[in-house]
Coordinates of C-alpha atoms and ligand atoms in Angstrom, one line a residue:
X112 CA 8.6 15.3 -26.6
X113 CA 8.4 11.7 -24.8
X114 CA 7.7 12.0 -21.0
X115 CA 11.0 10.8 -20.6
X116 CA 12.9 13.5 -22.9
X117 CA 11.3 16.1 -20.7
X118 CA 12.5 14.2 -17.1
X119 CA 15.7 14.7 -18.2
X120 CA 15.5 18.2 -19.5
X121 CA 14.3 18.7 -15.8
X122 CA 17.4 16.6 -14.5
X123 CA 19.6 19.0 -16.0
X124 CA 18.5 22.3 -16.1
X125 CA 16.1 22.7 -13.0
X126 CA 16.9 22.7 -9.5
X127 CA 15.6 19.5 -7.7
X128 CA 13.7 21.1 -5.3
X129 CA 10.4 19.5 -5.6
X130 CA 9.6 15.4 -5.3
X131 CA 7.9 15.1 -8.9
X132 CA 5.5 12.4 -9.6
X133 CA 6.8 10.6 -12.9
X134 CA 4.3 12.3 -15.1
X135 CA 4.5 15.3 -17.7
X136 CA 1.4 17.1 -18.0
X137 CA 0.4 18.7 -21.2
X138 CA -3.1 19.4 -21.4
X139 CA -6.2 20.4 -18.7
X140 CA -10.0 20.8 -19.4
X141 CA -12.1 21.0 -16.6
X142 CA -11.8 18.2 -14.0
X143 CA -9.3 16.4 -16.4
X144 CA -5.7 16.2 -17.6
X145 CA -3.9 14.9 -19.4
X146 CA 0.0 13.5 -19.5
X147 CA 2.4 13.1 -22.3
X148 CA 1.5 9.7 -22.6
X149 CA -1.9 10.4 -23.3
X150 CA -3.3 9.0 -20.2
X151 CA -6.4 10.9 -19.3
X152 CA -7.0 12.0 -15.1
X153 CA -9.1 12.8 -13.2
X154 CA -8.5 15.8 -11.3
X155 CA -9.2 16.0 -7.5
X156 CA -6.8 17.6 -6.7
X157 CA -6.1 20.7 -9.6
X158 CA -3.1 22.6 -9.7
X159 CA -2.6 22.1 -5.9
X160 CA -5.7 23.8 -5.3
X161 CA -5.5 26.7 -8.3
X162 CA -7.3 25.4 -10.6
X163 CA -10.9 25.4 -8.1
X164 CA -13.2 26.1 -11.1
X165 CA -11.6 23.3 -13.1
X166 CA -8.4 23.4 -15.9
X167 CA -9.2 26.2 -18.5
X168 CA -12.1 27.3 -17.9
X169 CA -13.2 28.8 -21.2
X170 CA -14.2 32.1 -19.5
X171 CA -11.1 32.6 -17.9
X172 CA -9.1 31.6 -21.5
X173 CA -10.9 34.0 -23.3
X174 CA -10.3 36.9 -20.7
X175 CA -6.7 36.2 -20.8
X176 CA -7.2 36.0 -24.6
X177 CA -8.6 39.3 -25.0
X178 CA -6.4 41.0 -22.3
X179 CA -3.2 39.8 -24.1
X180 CA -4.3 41.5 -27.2
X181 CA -4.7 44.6 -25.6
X182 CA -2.4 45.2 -22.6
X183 CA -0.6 42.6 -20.6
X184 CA 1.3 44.7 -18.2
X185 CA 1.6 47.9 -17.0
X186 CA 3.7 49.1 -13.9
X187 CA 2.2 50.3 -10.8
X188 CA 3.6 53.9 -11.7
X189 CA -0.2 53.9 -13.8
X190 CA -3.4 53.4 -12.9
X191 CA -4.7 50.1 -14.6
X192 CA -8.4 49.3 -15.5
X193 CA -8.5 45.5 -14.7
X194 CA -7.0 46.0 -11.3
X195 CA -9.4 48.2 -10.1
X196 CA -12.5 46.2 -11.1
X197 CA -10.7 43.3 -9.5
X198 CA -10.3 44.9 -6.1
X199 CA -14.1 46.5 -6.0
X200 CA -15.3 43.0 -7.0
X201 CA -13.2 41.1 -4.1
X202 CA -14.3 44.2 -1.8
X203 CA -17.7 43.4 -2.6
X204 CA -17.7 40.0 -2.0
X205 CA -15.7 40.3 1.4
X206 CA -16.1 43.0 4.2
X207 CA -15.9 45.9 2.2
X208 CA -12.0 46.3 2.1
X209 CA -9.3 47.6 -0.2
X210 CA -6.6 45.3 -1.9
X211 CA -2.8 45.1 -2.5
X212 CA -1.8 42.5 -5.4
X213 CA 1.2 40.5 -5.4
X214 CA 1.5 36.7 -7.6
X215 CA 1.7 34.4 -4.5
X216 CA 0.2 33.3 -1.3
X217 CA 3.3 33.8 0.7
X218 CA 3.9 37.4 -1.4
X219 CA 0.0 37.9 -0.1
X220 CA 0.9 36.6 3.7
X221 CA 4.1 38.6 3.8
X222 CA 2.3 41.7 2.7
X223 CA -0.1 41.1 5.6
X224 CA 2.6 40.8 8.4
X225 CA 4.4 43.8 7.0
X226 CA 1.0 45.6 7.3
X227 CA 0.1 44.9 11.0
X228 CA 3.4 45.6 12.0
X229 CA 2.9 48.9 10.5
X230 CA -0.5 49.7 11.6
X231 CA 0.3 48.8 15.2
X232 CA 4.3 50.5 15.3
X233 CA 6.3 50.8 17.4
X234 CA 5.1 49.3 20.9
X235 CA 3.7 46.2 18.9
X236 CA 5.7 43.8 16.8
X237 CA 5.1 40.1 17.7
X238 CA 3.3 38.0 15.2
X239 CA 1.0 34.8 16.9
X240 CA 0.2 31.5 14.4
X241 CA -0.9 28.2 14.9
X242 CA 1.3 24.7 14.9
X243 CA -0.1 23.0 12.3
X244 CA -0.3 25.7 9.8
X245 CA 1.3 26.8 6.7
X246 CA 1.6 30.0 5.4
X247 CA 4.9 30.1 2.7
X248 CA 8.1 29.9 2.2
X249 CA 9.5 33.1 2.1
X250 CA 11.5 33.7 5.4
X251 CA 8.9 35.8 7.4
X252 CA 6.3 33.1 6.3
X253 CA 8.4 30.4 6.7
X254 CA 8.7 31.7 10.4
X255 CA 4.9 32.7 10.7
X256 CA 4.4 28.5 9.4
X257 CA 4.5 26.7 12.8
X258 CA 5.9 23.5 11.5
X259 CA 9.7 23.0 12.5
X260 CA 10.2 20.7 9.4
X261 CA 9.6 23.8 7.5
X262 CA 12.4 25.3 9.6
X263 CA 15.6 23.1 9.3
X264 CA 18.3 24.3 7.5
X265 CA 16.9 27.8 7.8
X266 CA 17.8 29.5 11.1
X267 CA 17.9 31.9 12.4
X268 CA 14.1 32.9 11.3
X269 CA 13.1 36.4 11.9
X270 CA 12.3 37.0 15.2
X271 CA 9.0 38.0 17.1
X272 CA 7.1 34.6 15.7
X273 CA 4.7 33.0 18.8
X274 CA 3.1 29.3 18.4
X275 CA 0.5 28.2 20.2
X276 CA -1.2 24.9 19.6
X277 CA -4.5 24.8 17.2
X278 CA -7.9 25.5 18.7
X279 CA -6.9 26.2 22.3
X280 CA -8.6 29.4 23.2
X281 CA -6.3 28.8 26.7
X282 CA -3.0 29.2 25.1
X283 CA -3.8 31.7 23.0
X284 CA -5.0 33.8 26.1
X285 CA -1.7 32.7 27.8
X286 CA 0.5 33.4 24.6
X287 CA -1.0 37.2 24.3
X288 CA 0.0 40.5 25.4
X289 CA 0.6 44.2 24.1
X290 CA 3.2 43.5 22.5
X291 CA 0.9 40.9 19.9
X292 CA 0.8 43.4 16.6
X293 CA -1.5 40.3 15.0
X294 CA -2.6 37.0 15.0
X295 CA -2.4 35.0 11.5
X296 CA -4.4 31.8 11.4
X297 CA -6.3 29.4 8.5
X298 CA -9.7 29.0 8.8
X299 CA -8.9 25.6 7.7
X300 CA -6.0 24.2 8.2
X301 CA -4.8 23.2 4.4
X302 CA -1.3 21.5 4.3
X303 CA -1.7 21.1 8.2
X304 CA -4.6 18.4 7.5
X305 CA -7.8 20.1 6.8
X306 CA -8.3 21.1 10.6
X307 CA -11.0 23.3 10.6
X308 CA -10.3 26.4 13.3
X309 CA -13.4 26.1 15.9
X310 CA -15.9 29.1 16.4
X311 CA -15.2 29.5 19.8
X312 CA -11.5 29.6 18.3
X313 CA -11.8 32.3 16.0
X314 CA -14.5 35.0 18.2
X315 CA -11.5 34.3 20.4
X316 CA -8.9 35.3 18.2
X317 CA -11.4 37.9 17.2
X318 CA -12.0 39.3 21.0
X319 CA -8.5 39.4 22.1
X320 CA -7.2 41.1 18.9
X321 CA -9.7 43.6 20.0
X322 CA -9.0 44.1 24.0
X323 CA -5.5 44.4 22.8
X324 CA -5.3 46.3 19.4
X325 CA -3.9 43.3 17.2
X326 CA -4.6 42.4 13.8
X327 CA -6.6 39.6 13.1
X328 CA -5.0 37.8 9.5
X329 CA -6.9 35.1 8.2
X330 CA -4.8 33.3 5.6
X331 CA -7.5 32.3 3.2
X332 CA -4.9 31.2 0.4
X333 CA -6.1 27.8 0.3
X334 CA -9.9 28.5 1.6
X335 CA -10.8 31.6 -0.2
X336 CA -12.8 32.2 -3.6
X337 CA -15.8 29.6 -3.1
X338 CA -14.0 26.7 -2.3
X339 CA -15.8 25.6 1.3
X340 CA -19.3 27.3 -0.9
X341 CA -19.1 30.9 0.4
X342 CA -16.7 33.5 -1.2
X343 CA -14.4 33.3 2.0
X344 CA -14.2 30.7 4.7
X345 CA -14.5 33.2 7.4
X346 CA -18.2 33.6 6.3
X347 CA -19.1 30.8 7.6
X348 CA -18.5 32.3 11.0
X349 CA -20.0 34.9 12.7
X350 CA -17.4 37.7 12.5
X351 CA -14.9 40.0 10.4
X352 CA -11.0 40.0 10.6
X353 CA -8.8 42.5 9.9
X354 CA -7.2 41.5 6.8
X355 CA -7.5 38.2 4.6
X356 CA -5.0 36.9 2.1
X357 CA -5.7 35.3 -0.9
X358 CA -3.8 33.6 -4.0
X359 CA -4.3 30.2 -5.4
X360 CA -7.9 29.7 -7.2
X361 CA -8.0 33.6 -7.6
X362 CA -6.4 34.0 -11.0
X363 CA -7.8 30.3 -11.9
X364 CA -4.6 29.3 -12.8
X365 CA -3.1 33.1 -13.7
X366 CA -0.2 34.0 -10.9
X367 CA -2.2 36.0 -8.6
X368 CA -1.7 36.8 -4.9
X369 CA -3.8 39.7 -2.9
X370 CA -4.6 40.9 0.6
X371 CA -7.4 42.9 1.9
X372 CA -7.3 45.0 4.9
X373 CA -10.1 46.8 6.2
X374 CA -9.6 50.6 5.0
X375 CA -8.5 51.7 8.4
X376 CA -6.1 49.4 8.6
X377 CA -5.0 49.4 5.0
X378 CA -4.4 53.0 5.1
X379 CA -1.0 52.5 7.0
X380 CA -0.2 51.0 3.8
X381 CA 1.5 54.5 2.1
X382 CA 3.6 54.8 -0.8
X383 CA 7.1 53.6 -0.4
X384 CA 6.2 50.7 2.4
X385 CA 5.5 47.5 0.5
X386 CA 5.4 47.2 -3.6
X387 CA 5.5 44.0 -5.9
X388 CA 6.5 44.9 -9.8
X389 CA 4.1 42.6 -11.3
X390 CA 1.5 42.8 -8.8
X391 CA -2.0 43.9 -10.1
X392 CA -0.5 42.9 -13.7
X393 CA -3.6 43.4 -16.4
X394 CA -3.1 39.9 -17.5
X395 CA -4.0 38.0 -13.9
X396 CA -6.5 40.3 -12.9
X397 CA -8.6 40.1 -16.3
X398 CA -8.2 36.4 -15.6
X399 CA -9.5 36.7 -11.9
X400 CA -12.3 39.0 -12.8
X401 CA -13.5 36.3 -15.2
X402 CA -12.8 33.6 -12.0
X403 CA -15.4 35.7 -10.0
X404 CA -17.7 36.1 -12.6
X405 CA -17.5 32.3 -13.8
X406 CA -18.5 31.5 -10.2
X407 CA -21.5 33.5 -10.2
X408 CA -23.0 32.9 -13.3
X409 CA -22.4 29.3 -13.3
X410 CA -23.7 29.0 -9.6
X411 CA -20.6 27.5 -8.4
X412 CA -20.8 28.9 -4.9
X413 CA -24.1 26.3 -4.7
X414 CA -22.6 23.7 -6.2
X415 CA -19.6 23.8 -3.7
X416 CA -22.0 23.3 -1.1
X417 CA -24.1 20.5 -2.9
X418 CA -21.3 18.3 -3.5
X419 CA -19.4 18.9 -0.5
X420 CA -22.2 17.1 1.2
X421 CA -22.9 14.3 -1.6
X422 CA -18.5 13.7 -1.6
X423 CA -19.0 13.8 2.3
X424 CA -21.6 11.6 2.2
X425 CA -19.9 9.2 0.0
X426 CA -16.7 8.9 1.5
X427 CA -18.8 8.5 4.8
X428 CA -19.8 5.4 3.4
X429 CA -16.6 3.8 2.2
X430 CA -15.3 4.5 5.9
X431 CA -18.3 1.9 6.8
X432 CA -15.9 -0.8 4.3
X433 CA -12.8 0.5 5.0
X434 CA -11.5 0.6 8.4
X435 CA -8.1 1.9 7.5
X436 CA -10.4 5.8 7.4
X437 CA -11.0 7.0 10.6
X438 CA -13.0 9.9 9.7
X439 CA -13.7 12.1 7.5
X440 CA -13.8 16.2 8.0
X441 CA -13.7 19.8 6.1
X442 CA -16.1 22.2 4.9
X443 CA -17.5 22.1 1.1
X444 CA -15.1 21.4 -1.7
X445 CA -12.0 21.1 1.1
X446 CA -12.2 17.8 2.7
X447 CA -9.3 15.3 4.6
X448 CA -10.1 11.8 4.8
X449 CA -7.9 10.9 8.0
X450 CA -6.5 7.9 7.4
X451 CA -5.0 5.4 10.4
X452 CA -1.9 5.4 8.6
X453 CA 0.5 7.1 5.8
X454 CA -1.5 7.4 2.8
X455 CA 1.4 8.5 -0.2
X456 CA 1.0 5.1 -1.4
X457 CA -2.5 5.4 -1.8
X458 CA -2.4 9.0 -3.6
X459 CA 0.2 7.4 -5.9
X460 CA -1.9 3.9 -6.6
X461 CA -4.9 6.3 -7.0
X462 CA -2.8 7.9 -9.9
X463 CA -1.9 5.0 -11.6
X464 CA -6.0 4.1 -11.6
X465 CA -6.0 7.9 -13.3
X466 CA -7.3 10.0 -10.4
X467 CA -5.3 12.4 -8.3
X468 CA -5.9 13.4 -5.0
X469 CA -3.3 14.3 -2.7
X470 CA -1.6 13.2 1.0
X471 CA -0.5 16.1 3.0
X472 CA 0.6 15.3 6.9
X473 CA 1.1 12.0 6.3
X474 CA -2.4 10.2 6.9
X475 CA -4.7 12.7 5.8
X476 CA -6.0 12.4 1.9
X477 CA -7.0 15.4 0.2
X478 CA -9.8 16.0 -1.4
X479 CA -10.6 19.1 -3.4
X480 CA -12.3 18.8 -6.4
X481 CA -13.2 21.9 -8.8
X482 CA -16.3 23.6 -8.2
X483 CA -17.4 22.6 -12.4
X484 CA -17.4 19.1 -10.9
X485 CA -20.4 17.1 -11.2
X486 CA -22.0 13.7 -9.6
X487 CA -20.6 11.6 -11.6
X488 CA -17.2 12.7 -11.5
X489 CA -17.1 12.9 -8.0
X490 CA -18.8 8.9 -8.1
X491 CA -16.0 7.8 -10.4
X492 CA -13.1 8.9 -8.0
X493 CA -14.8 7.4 -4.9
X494 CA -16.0 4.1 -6.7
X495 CA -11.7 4.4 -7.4
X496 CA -10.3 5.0 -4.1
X497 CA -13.2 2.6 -3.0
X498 CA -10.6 0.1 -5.4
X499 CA -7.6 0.9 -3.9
X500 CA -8.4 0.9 -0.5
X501 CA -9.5 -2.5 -1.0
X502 CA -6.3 -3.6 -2.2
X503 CA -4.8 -2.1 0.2
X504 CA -6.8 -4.5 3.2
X505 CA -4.1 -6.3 5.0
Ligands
PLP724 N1 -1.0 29.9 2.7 C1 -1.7 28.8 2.6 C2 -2.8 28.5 3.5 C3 -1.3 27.9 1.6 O1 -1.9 26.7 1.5 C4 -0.2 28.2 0.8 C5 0.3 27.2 -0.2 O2 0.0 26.0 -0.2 C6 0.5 29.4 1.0 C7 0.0 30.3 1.9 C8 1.6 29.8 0.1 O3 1.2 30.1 -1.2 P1 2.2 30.1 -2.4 O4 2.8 28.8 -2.6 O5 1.4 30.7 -3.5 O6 3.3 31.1 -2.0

């Protein structure tokens, strides 16, 4: 099919509800795909942050290979091999707790509300988040997402939702009381910019869920699975929450969505509360074993780390030529070039120079590259931007 039979397939038969780029996409390996056209790109930017170990990884293709032969789904009536591994693997890797599947981050944040509102029934039911944040689209996490753009057209939201401005220990005291049941918050901010949430931020979060018997949510949909070089973002700081979601690079480009809870907490969690019919499918969770396994044996975890700082360093440096970059922030392989102005043009110019990165809030440029990605990748986008940003001098 030509790129253009396929737009108007689209034009037709699916709902508009998404502002595609002009491009059909028909292949991925690694930090490259590939459109209908046969132009080749490189991707900083995968599958909106799925793909984090790079398009198709092999391990991952061959899990879902060998899975598909054997079983590819089987309800949650059963017990089911792959999803237990899956969940003591995640356990091990985090603080030790049990998991609930779903296919999607908001499945996995909506799980987590509907959790600490049981766990801390029936004087508690408010839910505090952050502006800036973004945590799904379904309507509890539309509500939990502090962003009124998000909002329009959609009220009224469920009640019992509370913002308070990021980082600002002060109103969070202000904004709490009894009546909290949990506080969700990104480590980093993903959509919101790449903000990354402050120590003395999240040990308060952390203390005041405790004085007051809240939940403490960290919505690692975006962070979790390696991507800032340790398993989960909250690692880098020096405490435990309550309950983290995950989705996006789990299932390295399989529909996967899970939360944790610690076991106390996850006990409220009894038969007949919350359920997801394809949640835990054999399919996804063979492919997310061989995500975690992938990461380890290929020492991705390190490499995350490594060329965080070398990207850092390098985009460091073009904000030395270019004064439209004001700085330049994240952890590891999640990092926001803040820009002095609207940057779409320049995501889209970098496109047409066949490397994607993305613009989220407007003058913030994303960069995520897969943790496969190597030196000279990562050189070939910068020396790239490093073009366009130089057209772009007015
Ligand atoms: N939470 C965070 C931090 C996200 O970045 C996203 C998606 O971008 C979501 C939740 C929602 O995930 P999904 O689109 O899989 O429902």
């Amino acid at each position: 099919m030509t790129t253009q039979e396929t737009i108007d397939l689209f034009d037709k038969y699916v709902i508009g509800n998404y502002a595609r780029l002009p491009r059909v996409i028909v292949k991925g390996h690694g930090c490259y795909c590939y459109d209908a056209d046969g132009n080749e790109i490189l991707d900083m930017f995968p599958g909106w942050a799925v793909s984090g170990i790079g398009h198709c990884h092999p391990k991952v293709v061959e899990a879902i290979r060998e899975q598909a032969g054997r079983l590819l789904h089987i309800d949650n009536t059963f017990y089911s091999e792959p999803q237990g591994i899956l969940a003591k693997l995640l356990s091990e890797r985090a603080f030790g707790g049990k998991c609930f599947f779903c296919n999607s981050g908001a499945e996995a944040n909506e799980a987590a509300l509907k959790l600490a509102r049981l766990h801390t029934a029936p004087q508690k039911y408010k839910f505090i988040t952050a502006e800036g944040s973004f945590h799904g689209r379904t309507f509890a996490t539309v509500a939990a997402t502090a962003q009124p753009k998000y909002h329009e057209g959609f009220l009224p939201l469920p009640p019992g939702f509370v913002y308070v401005p990021f980082n600002d220990v002060d109103a969070l005291e202000a904004a709490f009381s009894d009546e909290v049941a949990a506080v969700m918050v990104e480590p980093i901010q993903g959509e919101g910019g790449i903000n990354v949430a402050t120590r003395q931020y999240l040990e308060a979060i952390r203390r005041l869920c405790d004085e007051n018997g809240a939940i403490m949510i960290l919505d690692e949909v975006q962070t979790g699975i390696g991507r800032t070089g340790k398993w989960f973002a909250y690692q880098h700081f020096d405490l435990t929450p309550d309950i983290i979601t995950m989705a996006k690079s789990l299932g390295g480009g399989a529909a996967i969505g899970a939360m944790m809870a610690k076991p106390d907490v996850a006990a409220s969690l009894v038969p007949g509360k919350h359920a997801s019919t394809f949640g835990g499918n054999a399919l996804a969770c063979a492919a997310a074993i061989a995500v975690i396994e992938a990461i380890e044996q290929e020492n991705m975890l390190e490499n995350a780390v490594q060329l965080g700082e070398y990207a850092r360093r390098k985009l460091e440096q073009l904000k030395e030529k270019h004064s439209i970059i004001d700085h330049v922030r994240g952890i590891g392989l999640m990092i926001g070039i803040q820009l002095t102005r609207p940057g779409t043009d320049i995501a889209d110019r970098c496109l047409e120079k066949g490397l994607r990165i993305n613009c989220t809030n407007k003058t913030v440029l994303r960069f995520m590259p897969p943790m496969i990605a190597t030196r000279d990748q990562l050189d070939q986008a910068v020396d790239i931007l490093d073009g366009v940003l130089g057209e772009n001098v007015k």
